[in-house]
Amino acid sequence: MMTWILGHILASGIGISLGLIGGGGSVLALPILVYVMGVPTKSAIAMTLVIVGTVSFIGVIPHWRKGNINYQKAYIFGSATMLGAFMGAKIAALPFITGSLQMLLFAIMMLLAAGLMIQKGSKKAANKSPEEPDLELYPPPICKYCWLWLLTEGLGVGILTGLVGVGGGFAIVPALVILGKMPMKEAIGTSLLILVANSVAGFLGYLGQVELDWKLIVTFIVAASLGSFLGAYLSQFIDGKKLQKYFGYFLIAVATFVLFQNQSAFQRKRSSVSWQHRSYTVGIIESKNIKL
């Protein structure tokens, strides 16, 4: 019972993060499900896609009301990410894609997201209007056909989404601003719609391959949604941009924990393989001795 309560308190933190800093919290869903609730990795990734997709859908509503969604760019970029997410889920079903490998990829994604958050949180505010894109960290690429790069990045982000259950919002927003040439607010609203589409496509790729705890999915969605309302309220009193740096350090700590856990898993696997090899060798020697 205490584990259930702790898991849902942490799930509410997903929503609080989304309400305060506008992103990042969704990456916490997978480690909470795996390491707190004890859900198998592949099932947890599929469940994370449902949770992230639903919370993102709730986040889309205020942007839709304000007209901050570019449906044309969402279709172009989203079609590539949806294809990638479905492919990523199917790749995850291959025998050599283990749960430990998926968690290692997930930890790497967390470290990348943390690095961006720390840099953005440490950067001094420049004298620019809120409508002006914040692009110091994202140097514009030299490309003649930016829409082609947009599709290529969309496919890559989608594959990672299907593989590890991370929406990839930290990569989608700068892609839409730089390659899609969209205002920042419009890019954020559009990215949330793309995250919903990614989650649906990735989940369909996992459907029928893994077992799902729908009761846990629903309760996690409720906890995260309530947290998002609390985060939105607290954002009136707390500067979310300043919190990004500290949240980035927290993500590094979580990623380090994930890496440590899976390093132990790989060591156990190597030990098991080595023991099996020694047993096989001893068996051959003994059989030869018996024949002699």
GROMACS .gro file of C-alpha atoms in nm:
model
  292
    1MET     CA    1   0.000   0.000   0.000
    2MET     CA    2   0.283   0.239   0.088
    3THR     CA    3   0.448   0.167  -0.248
    4TRP     CA    4   0.121   0.248  -0.427
    5ILE     CA    5   0.088   0.578  -0.239
    6LEU     CA    6   0.453   0.673  -0.301
    7GLY     CA    7   0.424   0.592  -0.672
    8HIS     CA    8   0.118   0.815  -0.711
    9ILE     CA    9   0.274   1.100  -0.514
   10LEU     CA   10   0.568   1.083  -0.755
   11ALA     CA   11   0.322   1.063  -1.048
   12SER     CA   12   0.167   1.391  -0.934
   13GLY     CA   13   0.519   1.535  -0.958
   14ILE     CA   14   0.506   1.465  -1.333
   15GLY     CA   15   0.213   1.704  -1.365
   16ILE     CA   16   0.362   1.961  -1.127
   17SER     CA   17   0.675   1.974  -1.342
   18LEU     CA   18   0.469   2.017  -1.658
   19GLY     CA   19   0.273   2.298  -1.496
   20LEU     CA   20   0.579   2.476  -1.359
   21ILE     CA   21   0.841   2.444  -1.633
   22GLY     CA   22   0.629   2.331  -1.929
   23GLY     CA   23   0.795   1.993  -1.980
   24GLY     CA   24   1.044   1.737  -1.859
   25GLY     CA   25   0.817   1.567  -1.609
   26SER     CA   26   0.696   1.304  -1.851
   27VAL     CA   27   1.040   1.140  -1.846
   28LEU     CA   28   0.979   1.048  -1.482
   29ALA     CA   29   0.687   0.819  -1.565
   30LEU     CA   30   0.900   0.527  -1.685
   31PRO     CA   31   1.142   0.503  -1.387
   32ILE     CA   32   0.851   0.542  -1.143
   33LEU     CA   33   0.662   0.256  -1.306
   34VAL     CA   34   0.969   0.031  -1.328
   35TYR     CA   35   1.155   0.098  -1.003
   36VAL     CA   36   0.872   0.201  -0.768
   37MET     CA   37   0.569   0.012  -0.898
   38GLY     CA   38   0.765  -0.291  -1.019
   39VAL     CA   39   0.620  -0.298  -1.372
   40PRO     CA   40   0.827  -0.489  -1.635
   41THR     CA   41   1.020  -0.252  -1.861
   42LYS     CA   42   0.842  -0.318  -2.192
   43SER     CA   43   0.497  -0.300  -2.029
   44ALA     CA   44   0.603   0.018  -1.846
   45ILE     CA   45   0.710   0.183  -2.173
   46ALA     CA   46   0.371   0.110  -2.334
   47MET     CA   47   0.193   0.240  -2.022
   48THR     CA   48   0.415   0.550  -2.022
   49LEU     CA   49   0.306   0.628  -2.376
   50VAL     CA   50  -0.059   0.626  -2.267
   51ILE     CA   51   0.015   0.845  -1.963
   52VAL     CA   52   0.233   1.095  -2.155
   53GLY     CA   53  -0.015   1.108  -2.444
   54THR     CA   54  -0.311   1.179  -2.216
   55VAL     CA   55  -0.131   1.444  -2.009
   56SER     CA   56  -0.007   1.607  -2.332
   57PHE     CA   57  -0.363   1.608  -2.468
   58ILE     CA   58  -0.477   1.795  -2.157
   59GLY     CA   59  -0.193   2.041  -2.214
   60VAL     CA   60  -0.299   2.094  -2.577
   61ILE     CA   61  -0.642   2.233  -2.480
   62PRO     CA   62  -0.534   2.581  -2.359
   63HIS     CA   63  -0.300   2.618  -2.660
   64TRP     CA   64  -0.584   2.519  -2.894
   65ARG     CA   65  -0.808   2.783  -2.738
   66LYS     CA   66  -0.539   3.048  -2.789
   67GLY     CA   67  -0.475   2.940  -3.149
   68ASN     CA   68  -0.115   2.834  -3.078
   69ILE     CA   69  -0.124   2.523  -3.297
   70ASN     CA   70   0.001   2.504  -3.655
   71TYR     CA   71  -0.188   2.209  -3.800
   72GLN     CA   72   0.003   2.205  -4.128
   73LYS     CA   73   0.344   2.174  -3.957
   74ALA     CA   74   0.194   1.929  -3.705
   75TYR     CA   75   0.085   1.709  -3.996
   76ILE     CA   76   0.424   1.725  -4.173
   77PHE     CA   77   0.636   1.665  -3.863
   78GLY     CA   78   0.380   1.449  -3.684
   79SER     CA   79   0.341   1.206  -3.973
   80ALA     CA   80   0.716   1.132  -3.959
   81THR     CA   81   0.721   1.100  -3.579
   82MET     CA   82   0.415   0.872  -3.579
   83LEU     CA   83   0.578   0.643  -3.834
   84GLY     CA   84   0.898   0.644  -3.629
   85ALA     CA   85   0.713   0.574  -3.302
   86PHE     CA   86   0.533   0.275  -3.453
   87MET     CA   87   0.862   0.147  -3.597
   88GLY     CA   88   1.036   0.198  -3.263
   89ALA     CA   89   0.771  -0.009  -3.084
   90LYS     CA   90   0.812  -0.290  -3.337
   91ILE     CA   91   1.191  -0.273  -3.306
   92ALA     CA   92   1.149  -0.308  -2.929
   93ALA     CA   93   0.988  -0.648  -2.988
   94LEU     CA   94   1.306  -0.787  -3.149
   95PRO     CA   95   1.481  -1.053  -2.935
   96PHE     CA   96   1.807  -0.859  -2.891
   97ILE     CA   97   1.629  -0.545  -2.764
   98THR     CA   98   1.620  -0.622  -2.392
   99GLY     CA   99   1.458  -0.421  -2.118
  100SER     CA  100   1.802  -0.329  -1.983
  101LEU     CA  101   1.909  -0.192  -2.322
  102GLN     CA  102   1.590   0.016  -2.342
  103MET     CA  103   1.652   0.159  -1.995
  104LEU     CA  104   2.010   0.248  -2.092
  105LEU     CA  105   1.884   0.435  -2.400
  106PHE     CA  106   1.628   0.604  -2.177
  107ALA     CA  107   1.901   0.717  -1.934
  108ILE     CA  108   2.098   0.868  -2.224
  109MET     CA  109   1.787   1.058  -2.335
  110MET     CA  110   1.742   1.186  -1.979
  111LEU     CA  111   2.101   1.311  -1.970
  112LEU     CA  112   2.051   1.500  -2.298
  113ALA     CA  113   1.729   1.659  -2.169
  114ALA     CA  114   1.899   1.744  -1.838
  115GLY     CA  115   2.189   1.912  -2.018
  116LEU     CA  116   1.955   2.136  -2.215
  117MET     CA  117   1.756   2.226  -1.905
  118ILE     CA  118   2.068   2.316  -1.706
  119GLN     CA  119   2.202   2.534  -1.988
  120LYS     CA  120   1.870   2.711  -2.037
  121GLY     CA  121   1.823   2.756  -1.661
  122SER     CA  122   2.174   2.897  -1.617
  123LYS     CA  123   2.147   3.142  -1.904
  124LYS     CA  124   2.088   3.505  -1.813
  125ALA     CA  125   1.771   3.655  -1.946
  126ALA     CA  126   1.830   3.865  -2.256
  127ASN     CA  127   1.640   4.180  -2.348
  128LYS     CA  128   1.389   4.030  -2.587
  129SER     CA  129   1.014   4.008  -2.613
  130PRO     CA  130   0.834   3.693  -2.493
  131GLU     CA  131   0.725   3.626  -2.851
  132GLU     CA  132   1.085   3.612  -2.973
  133PRO     CA  133   1.227   3.259  -2.990
  134ASP     CA  134   1.491   3.161  -2.736
  135LEU     CA  135   1.745   2.999  -2.968
  136GLU     CA  136   2.091   3.062  -2.825
  137LEU     CA  137   2.125   2.691  -2.745
  138TYR     CA  138   2.005   2.578  -3.086
  139PRO     CA  139   2.229   2.711  -3.365
  140PRO     CA  140   2.033   2.709  -3.690
  141PRO     CA  141   2.149   2.440  -3.936
  142ILE     CA  142   2.267   2.527  -4.286
  143CYS     CA  143   2.002   2.357  -4.497
  144LYS     CA  144   1.850   2.434  -4.833
  145TYR     CA  145   1.552   2.202  -4.778
  146CYS     CA  146   1.463   2.248  -4.410
  147TRP     CA  147   1.136   2.057  -4.447
  148LEU     CA  148   1.337   1.747  -4.542
  149TRP     CA  149   1.549   1.783  -4.226
  150LEU     CA  150   1.225   1.829  -4.033
  151LEU     CA  151   1.096   1.494  -4.158
  152THR     CA  152   1.430   1.324  -4.090
  153GLU     CA  153   1.449   1.449  -3.732
  154GLY     CA  154   1.083   1.361  -3.684
  155LEU     CA  155   1.149   1.003  -3.786
  156GLY     CA  156   1.445   0.977  -3.545
  157VAL     CA  157   1.255   1.131  -3.253
  158GLY     CA  158   0.963   0.900  -3.322
  159ILE     CA  159   1.180   0.587  -3.319
  160LEU     CA  160   1.323   0.686  -2.980
  161THR     CA  161   0.971   0.753  -2.854
  162GLY     CA  162   0.862   0.402  -2.949
  163LEU     CA  163   1.178   0.246  -2.806
  164VAL     CA  164   1.193   0.416  -2.467
  165GLY     CA  165   0.858   0.589  -2.419
  166VAL     CA  166   0.996   0.945  -2.403
  167GLY     CA  167   0.797   1.202  -2.595
  168GLY     CA  168   1.103   1.397  -2.710
  169GLY     CA  169   0.949   1.740  -2.657
  170PHE     CA  170   1.295   1.887  -2.584
  171ALA     CA  171   1.393   1.794  -2.943
  172ILE     CA  172   1.059   1.868  -3.112
  173VAL     CA  173   1.027   2.232  -3.000
  174PRO     CA  174   1.366   2.355  -3.135
  175ALA     CA  175   1.308   2.157  -3.457
  176LEU     CA  176   0.975   2.333  -3.514
  177VAL     CA  177   1.125   2.675  -3.436
  178ILE     CA  178   1.444   2.639  -3.640
  179LEU     CA  179   1.340   2.412  -3.926
  180GLY     CA  180   0.968   2.487  -3.925
  181LYS     CA  181   1.028   2.860  -3.871
  182MET     CA  182   0.752   2.885  -3.611
  183PRO     CA  183   0.711   3.128  -3.316
  184MET     CA  184   0.803   2.972  -2.981
  185LYS     CA  185   0.452   2.972  -2.834
  186GLU     CA  186   0.311   2.814  -3.149
  187ALA     CA  187   0.591   2.555  -3.147
  188ILE     CA  188   0.513   2.456  -2.787
  189GLY     CA  189   0.142   2.409  -2.860
  190THR     CA  190   0.215   2.219  -3.181
  191SER     CA  191   0.471   1.997  -3.007
  192LEU     CA  192   0.211   1.888  -2.751
  193LEU     CA  193  -0.023   1.782  -3.033
  194ILE     CA  194   0.264   1.589  -3.194
  195LEU     CA  195   0.340   1.422  -2.860
  196VAL     CA  196  -0.020   1.299  -2.845
  197ALA     CA  197   0.009   1.155  -3.197
  198ASN     CA  198   0.347   0.995  -3.111
  199SER     CA  199   0.205   0.830  -2.802
  200VAL     CA  200  -0.091   0.686  -2.992
  201ALA     CA  201   0.131   0.546  -3.269
  202GLY     CA  202   0.385   0.401  -3.026
  203PHE     CA  203   0.115   0.246  -2.810
  204LEU     CA  204  -0.046   0.081  -3.114
  205GLY     CA  205   0.294  -0.068  -3.192
  206TYR     CA  206   0.309  -0.227  -2.846
  207LEU     CA  207  -0.057  -0.330  -2.836
  208GLY     CA  208  -0.090  -0.709  -2.813
  209GLN     CA  209   0.282  -0.756  -2.735
  210VAL     CA  210   0.282  -0.663  -2.365
  211GLU     CA  211   0.052  -0.687  -2.065
  212LEU     CA  212  -0.103  -0.360  -1.946
  213ASP     CA  213  -0.231  -0.262  -1.601
  214TRP     CA  214  -0.514  -0.030  -1.703
  215LYS     CA  215  -0.612   0.047  -1.344
  216LEU     CA  216  -0.261   0.173  -1.273
  217ILE     CA  217  -0.258   0.370  -1.599
  218VAL     CA  218  -0.583   0.550  -1.510
  219THR     CA  219  -0.476   0.632  -1.153
  220PHE     CA  220  -0.138   0.763  -1.276
  221ILE     CA  221  -0.313   0.984  -1.532
  222VAL     CA  222  -0.543   1.125  -1.261
  223ALA     CA  223  -0.246   1.192  -1.029
  224ALA     CA  224  -0.041   1.358  -1.305
  225SER     CA  225  -0.339   1.567  -1.420
  226LEU     CA  226  -0.406   1.693  -1.066
  227GLY     CA  227  -0.037   1.772  -1.036
  228SER     CA  228  -0.045   1.974  -1.357
  229PHE     CA  229  -0.324   2.194  -1.217
  230LEU     CA  230  -0.121   2.247  -0.899
  231GLY     CA  231   0.187   2.325  -1.104
  232ALA     CA  232  -0.005   2.578  -1.315
  233TYR     CA  233  -0.125   2.747  -0.995
  234LEU     CA  234   0.223   2.754  -0.841
  235SER     CA  235   0.367   2.899  -1.163
  236GLN     CA  236   0.203   3.229  -1.068
  237PHE     CA  237   0.439   3.257  -0.770
  238ILE     CA  238   0.746   3.061  -0.884
  239ASP     CA  239   0.967   3.137  -1.184
  240GLY     CA  240   0.968   2.805  -1.370
  241LYS     CA  241   1.267   2.907  -1.581
  242LYS     CA  242   1.486   2.926  -1.269
  243LEU     CA  243   1.369   2.579  -1.167
  244GLN     CA  244   1.482   2.425  -1.497
  245LYS     CA  245   1.847   2.410  -1.385
  246TYR     CA  246   1.764   2.231  -1.060
  247PHE     CA  247   1.524   1.995  -1.231
  248GLY     CA  248   1.801   1.917  -1.479
  249TYR     CA  249   2.032   1.815  -1.194
  250PHE     CA  250   1.753   1.599  -1.056
  251LEU     CA  251   1.720   1.426  -1.395
  252ILE     CA  252   2.096   1.359  -1.393
  253ALA     CA  253   2.059   1.190  -1.054
  254VAL     CA  254   1.771   0.975  -1.181
  255ALA     CA  255   1.962   0.886  -1.500
  256THR     CA  256   2.267   0.788  -1.291
  257PHE     CA  257   2.046   0.559  -1.081
  258VAL     CA  258   1.902   0.399  -1.396
  259LEU     CA  259   2.252   0.346  -1.539
  260PHE     CA  260   2.372   0.191  -1.213
  261GLN     CA  261   2.074  -0.046  -1.198
  262ASN     CA  262   2.123  -0.165  -1.553
  263GLN     CA  263   2.501  -0.190  -1.523
  264SER     CA  264   2.438  -0.442  -1.245
  265ALA     CA  265   2.194  -0.626  -1.473
  266PHE     CA  266   2.453  -0.649  -1.751
  267GLN     CA  267   2.717  -0.770  -1.505
  268ARG     CA  268   2.483  -1.044  -1.384
  269LYS     CA  269   2.411  -1.139  -1.743
  270ARG     CA  270   2.783  -1.160  -1.828
  271SER     CA  271   2.846  -1.368  -1.516
  272SER     CA  272   2.563  -1.601  -1.613
  273VAL     CA  273   2.699  -1.639  -1.968
  274SER     CA  274   3.051  -1.699  -1.832
  275TRP     CA  275   2.923  -1.962  -1.588
  276GLN     CA  276   2.728  -2.137  -1.865
  277HIS     CA  277   3.041  -2.137  -2.085
  278ARG     CA  278   3.254  -2.286  -1.803
  279SER     CA  279   2.989  -2.551  -1.734
  280TYR     CA  280   2.976  -2.638  -2.104
  281THR     CA  281   3.358  -2.663  -2.121
  282VAL     CA  282   3.376  -2.881  -1.809
  283GLY     CA  283   3.104  -3.104  -1.953
  284ILE     CA  284   3.303  -3.158  -2.274
  285ILE     CA  285   3.622  -3.240  -2.079
  286GLU     CA  286   3.438  -3.485  -1.854
  287SER     CA  287   3.276  -3.659  -2.152
  288LYS     CA  288   3.618  -3.698  -2.318
  289ASN     CA  289   3.764  -3.840  -1.996
  290ILE     CA  290   3.481  -4.093  -1.971
  291LYS     CA  291   3.547  -4.210  -2.328
  292LEU     CA  292   3.915  -4.247  -2.251
   0.00000   0.00000   0.00000
